[in-house]
XYZ file of C-alpha atoms in Angstrom:
374
model
C 0.025 0.044 0.033
C 2.826 2.566 1.008
C 4.619 1.987 -2.269
C 1.574 2.869 -4.293
C 0.457 6.072 -2.417
C 0.474 9.245 -4.677
C 3.370 11.631 -4.083
C 1.174 14.502 -2.861
C -0.383 12.269 -0.096
C 2.937 10.734 0.802
C 4.714 14.247 0.907
C 2.017 15.382 3.246
C 2.809 12.561 5.652
C 6.475 13.004 5.324
C 6.095 16.688 6.353
C 5.308 15.587 9.913
C 8.626 13.773 10.351
C 11.609 15.270 12.035
C 14.708 15.651 9.833
C 16.429 12.546 11.145
C 13.217 10.424 10.799
C 12.780 11.855 7.242
C 16.370 10.879 6.200
C 15.669 7.344 7.366
C 12.357 7.277 5.375
C 14.194 8.624 2.333
C 16.541 5.604 2.400
C 13.808 3.010 2.766
C 12.982 2.569 -1.026
C 13.276 4.231 -4.416
C 9.634 5.441 -4.282
C 10.156 7.240 -1.047
C 13.545 8.567 -1.989
C 12.100 10.090 -5.154
C 9.141 11.594 -3.314
C 11.420 13.319 -0.741
C 13.800 14.644 -3.482
C 11.180 15.842 -5.948
C 7.911 16.586 -4.207
C 7.509 19.728 -2.122
C 7.294 19.200 1.605
C 5.186 21.797 3.428
C 7.533 21.634 6.477
C 7.773 25.070 7.671
C 4.610 25.505 9.730
C 4.501 21.802 10.752
C 8.082 21.927 11.966
C 7.627 24.821 14.159
C 4.391 23.367 15.469
C 5.460 19.752 16.306
C 9.314 19.836 16.356
C 11.538 21.969 18.840
C 14.374 23.851 17.369
C 17.823 22.244 16.982
C 20.875 23.924 18.459
C 23.468 24.391 15.627
C 27.103 25.030 16.826
C 29.529 26.673 14.306
C 33.211 26.784 15.357
C 34.504 30.405 15.652
C 37.848 29.506 14.027
C 38.312 28.298 10.431
C 36.583 25.009 10.261
C 34.346 23.752 7.449
C 31.954 21.794 9.849
C 29.198 22.358 12.299
C 27.486 20.387 15.001
C 23.711 19.979 15.617
C 22.008 18.903 18.783
C 18.684 16.983 18.411
C 16.472 18.037 21.403
C 14.241 15.059 20.993
C 16.705 12.251 21.115
C 19.306 14.443 23.074
C 22.159 13.410 20.803
C 24.742 15.412 18.669
C 25.522 15.238 14.967
C 28.463 16.348 13.050
C 27.779 18.006 9.665
C 30.274 18.880 6.947
C 30.454 22.345 5.381
C 33.011 21.349 2.815
C 30.407 22.034 0.179
C 30.890 25.834 0.863
C 33.622 27.299 -1.268
C 34.528 29.891 1.515
C 35.347 29.821 5.257
C 32.255 31.489 6.962
C 30.948 33.051 10.129
C 27.292 32.629 11.186
C 24.734 35.449 11.242
C 21.347 34.200 11.586
C 18.757 31.367 10.875
C 16.449 32.199 7.932
C 13.522 29.722 8.132
C 15.178 26.276 7.909
C 18.350 27.740 6.366
C 21.443 29.498 7.705
C 22.616 33.038 6.777
C 26.473 33.167 6.786
C 29.121 35.718 5.852
C 32.395 34.918 4.116
C 35.384 35.602 6.354
C 36.829 37.785 3.515
C 37.200 41.370 4.578
C 34.508 42.646 2.166
C 30.967 41.617 3.050
C 29.650 38.586 1.168
C 26.638 36.789 2.278
C 25.699 33.086 1.756
C 22.610 31.202 2.475
C 22.690 27.430 2.968
C 21.097 24.306 4.204
C 23.666 22.409 6.229
C 21.495 19.267 6.139
C 21.202 19.002 2.352
C 24.661 20.652 1.481
C 23.029 23.354 -0.787
C 23.926 27.035 -0.876
C 23.856 30.184 -2.773
C 25.783 33.479 -2.712
C 23.498 36.524 -2.196
C 24.343 39.529 -4.391
C 26.797 41.962 -2.939
C 25.364 45.225 -1.498
C 25.453 48.364 -3.563
C 28.193 49.855 -1.250
C 31.384 47.828 -0.676
C 31.990 47.779 2.968
C 34.047 45.957 5.635
C 32.891 44.897 9.218
C 29.299 46.200 9.159
C 26.477 45.057 11.521
C 24.049 42.739 9.891
C 20.346 42.146 10.806
C 17.601 39.931 9.466
C 13.883 40.379 9.502
C 11.573 37.477 8.450
C 8.543 38.530 6.458
C 6.788 35.350 5.594
C 7.077 31.683 6.560
C 3.690 30.740 5.162
C 2.712 27.000 4.721
C 3.074 27.055 0.963
C 6.510 28.528 0.872
C 9.522 26.470 0.676
C 11.669 29.514 0.943
C 10.719 32.228 3.352
C 10.539 35.935 2.437
C 13.170 37.938 4.418
C 15.125 41.159 4.523
C 18.807 41.629 5.452
C 19.863 44.965 6.750
C 23.541 46.151 6.654
C 24.552 49.179 8.867
C 27.825 50.799 9.642
C 31.132 49.284 8.498
C 33.966 50.991 6.544
C 33.608 52.173 2.951
C 35.837 53.958 0.491
C 35.988 57.805 0.889
C 35.558 59.931 -2.190
C 38.912 61.595 -1.497
C 40.681 58.348 -0.790
C 41.032 56.281 2.343
C 37.960 54.981 4.297
C 35.041 56.395 6.218
C 32.360 55.061 8.546
C 29.482 54.298 6.365
C 26.245 55.916 7.551
C 23.903 54.659 4.662
C 21.684 51.638 5.588
C 20.986 49.005 2.916
C 18.359 46.315 2.763
C 18.277 43.111 0.737
C 14.895 41.839 -0.284
C 14.724 38.042 -1.024
C 11.521 38.573 -3.132
C 13.471 40.433 -5.841
C 16.942 39.378 -5.038
C 18.341 42.894 -4.902
C 19.727 45.610 -2.525
C 18.526 49.102 -2.021
C 19.443 51.982 0.220
C 16.670 52.579 2.713
C 17.996 55.227 5.156
C 20.982 56.578 6.938
C 22.341 56.562 10.558
C 23.895 59.127 12.613
C 27.741 58.923 12.312
C 28.068 58.133 15.967
C 25.770 55.182 15.488
C 27.672 53.988 12.496
C 30.910 54.088 14.374
C 29.486 52.113 17.346
C 27.900 49.492 15.022
C 31.194 49.094 13.349
C 33.598 48.973 16.259
C 31.478 47.665 19.282
C 28.821 45.269 18.038
C 28.635 41.621 17.031
C 26.709 40.498 13.922
C 23.662 39.275 16.141
C 20.654 41.300 15.949
C 16.960 41.048 17.205
C 13.904 42.213 15.506
C 10.975 43.124 17.709
C 7.840 45.291 17.054
C 9.304 47.186 13.912
C 12.683 47.745 15.505
C 16.033 45.973 14.692
C 18.290 45.993 17.668
C 21.983 45.440 18.309
C 23.929 45.335 21.514
C 27.468 46.656 22.066
C 30.093 44.020 22.839
C 31.863 45.631 25.821
C 31.042 47.221 29.132
C 29.229 49.325 29.771
C 26.681 47.597 27.573
C 24.041 49.527 25.610
C 21.507 48.752 23.044
C 21.169 50.425 19.709
C 17.766 50.193 17.782
C 16.732 51.258 14.209
C 12.958 51.852 13.644
C 12.564 50.529 10.200
C 9.306 52.366 9.143
C 10.310 55.744 10.502
C 14.133 55.565 9.849
C 14.771 56.692 13.384
C 17.538 55.492 15.727
C 17.177 54.938 19.435
C 19.510 53.888 22.326
C 18.308 51.677 25.334
C 20.108 51.499 28.581
C 20.975 48.071 29.827
C 20.240 47.004 33.505
C 23.474 46.885 35.472
C 25.373 47.742 32.324
C 28.653 48.313 34.035
C 28.607 45.252 36.160
C 27.413 42.516 33.664
C 30.216 40.092 32.599
C 28.257 39.279 29.512
C 25.074 40.612 27.889
C 23.143 39.176 24.865
C 19.961 40.143 23.144
C 17.312 37.567 22.155
C 13.572 37.342 21.918
C 10.901 35.649 23.983
C 7.207 35.576 23.337
C 7.702 38.236 20.510
C 9.444 40.620 23.027
C 12.879 41.975 23.083
C 14.882 40.133 25.877
C 18.291 40.608 27.408
C 20.312 37.943 29.273
C 23.363 38.853 31.440
C 25.423 37.553 34.326
C 27.509 39.075 37.250
C 30.386 37.203 38.738
C 29.375 35.234 41.790
C 25.581 35.739 41.099
C 22.844 34.181 38.944
C 22.421 35.209 35.312
C 19.123 37.088 34.854
C 16.665 37.443 32.000
C 14.990 40.831 31.403
C 12.179 41.665 28.956
C 11.680 45.182 27.432
C 8.080 45.871 28.463
C 5.558 48.613 28.346
C 6.783 52.053 29.330
C 10.211 51.455 27.781
C 11.328 49.698 30.906
C 13.393 46.471 31.394
C 11.532 43.901 33.596
C 13.268 41.050 35.369
C 11.366 37.922 34.382
C 13.578 35.090 35.550
C 16.916 33.982 36.980
C 19.027 31.032 35.926
C 18.846 28.427 38.801
C 21.918 28.615 40.893
C 23.043 25.127 40.603
C 22.776 25.189 36.694
C 24.720 28.534 36.582
C 27.553 27.040 38.856
C 27.739 23.995 36.576
C 28.056 26.257 33.449
C 30.658 28.594 34.768
C 32.677 25.950 36.529
C 32.096 26.734 40.231
C 30.455 29.154 42.684
C 33.026 31.904 41.963
C 33.228 31.158 38.251
C 33.000 33.838 35.720
C 30.296 34.533 33.149
C 32.860 35.982 30.744
C 32.684 34.273 27.273
C 29.234 33.068 27.990
C 26.798 33.328 24.934
C 23.109 32.964 24.647
C 20.781 32.355 21.757
C 16.998 32.109 21.836
C 13.622 32.293 20.072
C 10.057 32.149 21.204
C 10.292 28.551 22.357
C 13.871 28.132 24.001
C 16.765 29.974 25.226
C 20.304 28.450 25.422
C 23.253 29.593 27.556
C 26.541 28.110 26.557
C 30.258 28.543 26.422
C 32.337 26.086 24.346
C 31.238 23.003 22.414
C 32.087 20.423 25.141
C 30.966 22.490 28.123
C 27.167 21.784 28.152
C 24.365 24.164 27.972
C 21.827 25.601 30.237
C 18.374 25.621 28.519
C 15.177 27.440 29.354
C 12.512 25.975 27.283
C 8.747 26.031 26.903
C 6.759 22.921 27.789
C 3.392 23.551 25.965
C 1.795 20.414 27.332
C 2.422 21.717 30.859
C 1.875 25.435 29.881
C 5.053 26.472 31.617
C 8.814 27.102 31.069
C 11.418 24.849 32.698
C 15.245 24.899 33.154
C 17.346 21.938 32.172
C 20.955 20.890 31.558
C 22.217 19.581 28.184
C 25.598 17.844 27.945
C 28.073 19.278 25.635
C 29.402 17.596 22.495
C 32.437 15.635 23.610
C 31.984 12.578 21.440
C 29.923 11.452 18.390
C 29.544 7.727 17.779
C 32.244 6.891 20.205
C 34.672 9.250 18.429
C 36.108 12.085 20.588
C 35.310 15.630 19.609
C 37.677 18.515 20.419
C 36.385 21.268 22.566
C 36.040 24.316 20.505
C 34.754 27.889 20.902
C 31.474 28.216 19.003
C 28.602 30.484 17.884
C 25.270 28.861 18.448
C 22.074 29.273 16.373
C 18.564 27.769 16.726
C 17.272 26.245 13.516
C 14.254 24.286 12.394
C 15.933 21.781 10.124
C 14.396 20.577 6.921
C 15.311 18.088 4.155
C 12.969 19.705 1.703
C 14.269 20.658 -1.672
C 16.237 24.106 -1.602
C 13.651 26.168 -3.496
C 14.070 29.941 -4.096
C 11.894 32.409 -5.725
C 12.183 32.387 -9.573
C 15.052 34.783 -9.678
C 17.316 32.540 -7.715
C 19.738 30.017 -9.100
C 22.168 27.508 -7.639
């Protein structure tokens, strides 16, 4: 019976499988293999509804590989990135894909699916610049879309000056995936352009029409760009001069901030009504001690990544993670510990500094809008 099911019905069934289960189904027979490879799988909405996000760990140094943690089976996988022609740094997830940047000095963006080894270069921005801040805004992840609509914003960085030399670039550019092109959409005050170039990481968080970046050194501060009005704003950070680390993330659609002080718990704040930070949670003391390596351990080099369903605090690949995740069946959030990646299939894995992203993995065919080519 299963071998005679029409492809559209079989593809609908396959849409409910997690990526590892889909991979096993794909290898069961030629009929299923062809269905997975050729028939559209409407996985985006189903994955987000039934399957939790995977933690993707990309080494910070020059390695063409990444590691993926399956939260359902609580195991790690090693994925090769040898299919990419360049060494890369991670920026953000885009649906079930990763947005990366080449480590070359001039900004070059790449989008890829690490589970299917497919990739594509995005066109270069109109203004050639080095070391800009990059932000991503998702526009549509509808059920019928195999490739989500998204915008990439590039701000700050250094560009060529008309009289020679370089200047801090104040123009803001936006890439639109629907027409595969860039356009200049606004400008920043010079002081914002300088701080985005010198003091920010690539991470950004989009919340309620504003794209936010956080500075990378104490005293921390948050810079925001209001997309519709083309206005900039600055937010003060709680205990900005005392935090050993501070990271922006999102939770329940709100802007959130995670930070920690030596000898104390890490805290989670949400940016609420009245433009005020509200303390919503603290990392349990025993989990925080385990992560930092003792009661007097330091939060320095701690990182955090999160979305609306989970928040992950981590250091290096083999050190383990503190997870705050939603349990929908219990209508509450819970804290848990996840062991780091020290071995895969009985083979030792070296401990590495990493950058983590949360991804809804998919084995669906890599489909762009009509203007895209591979």
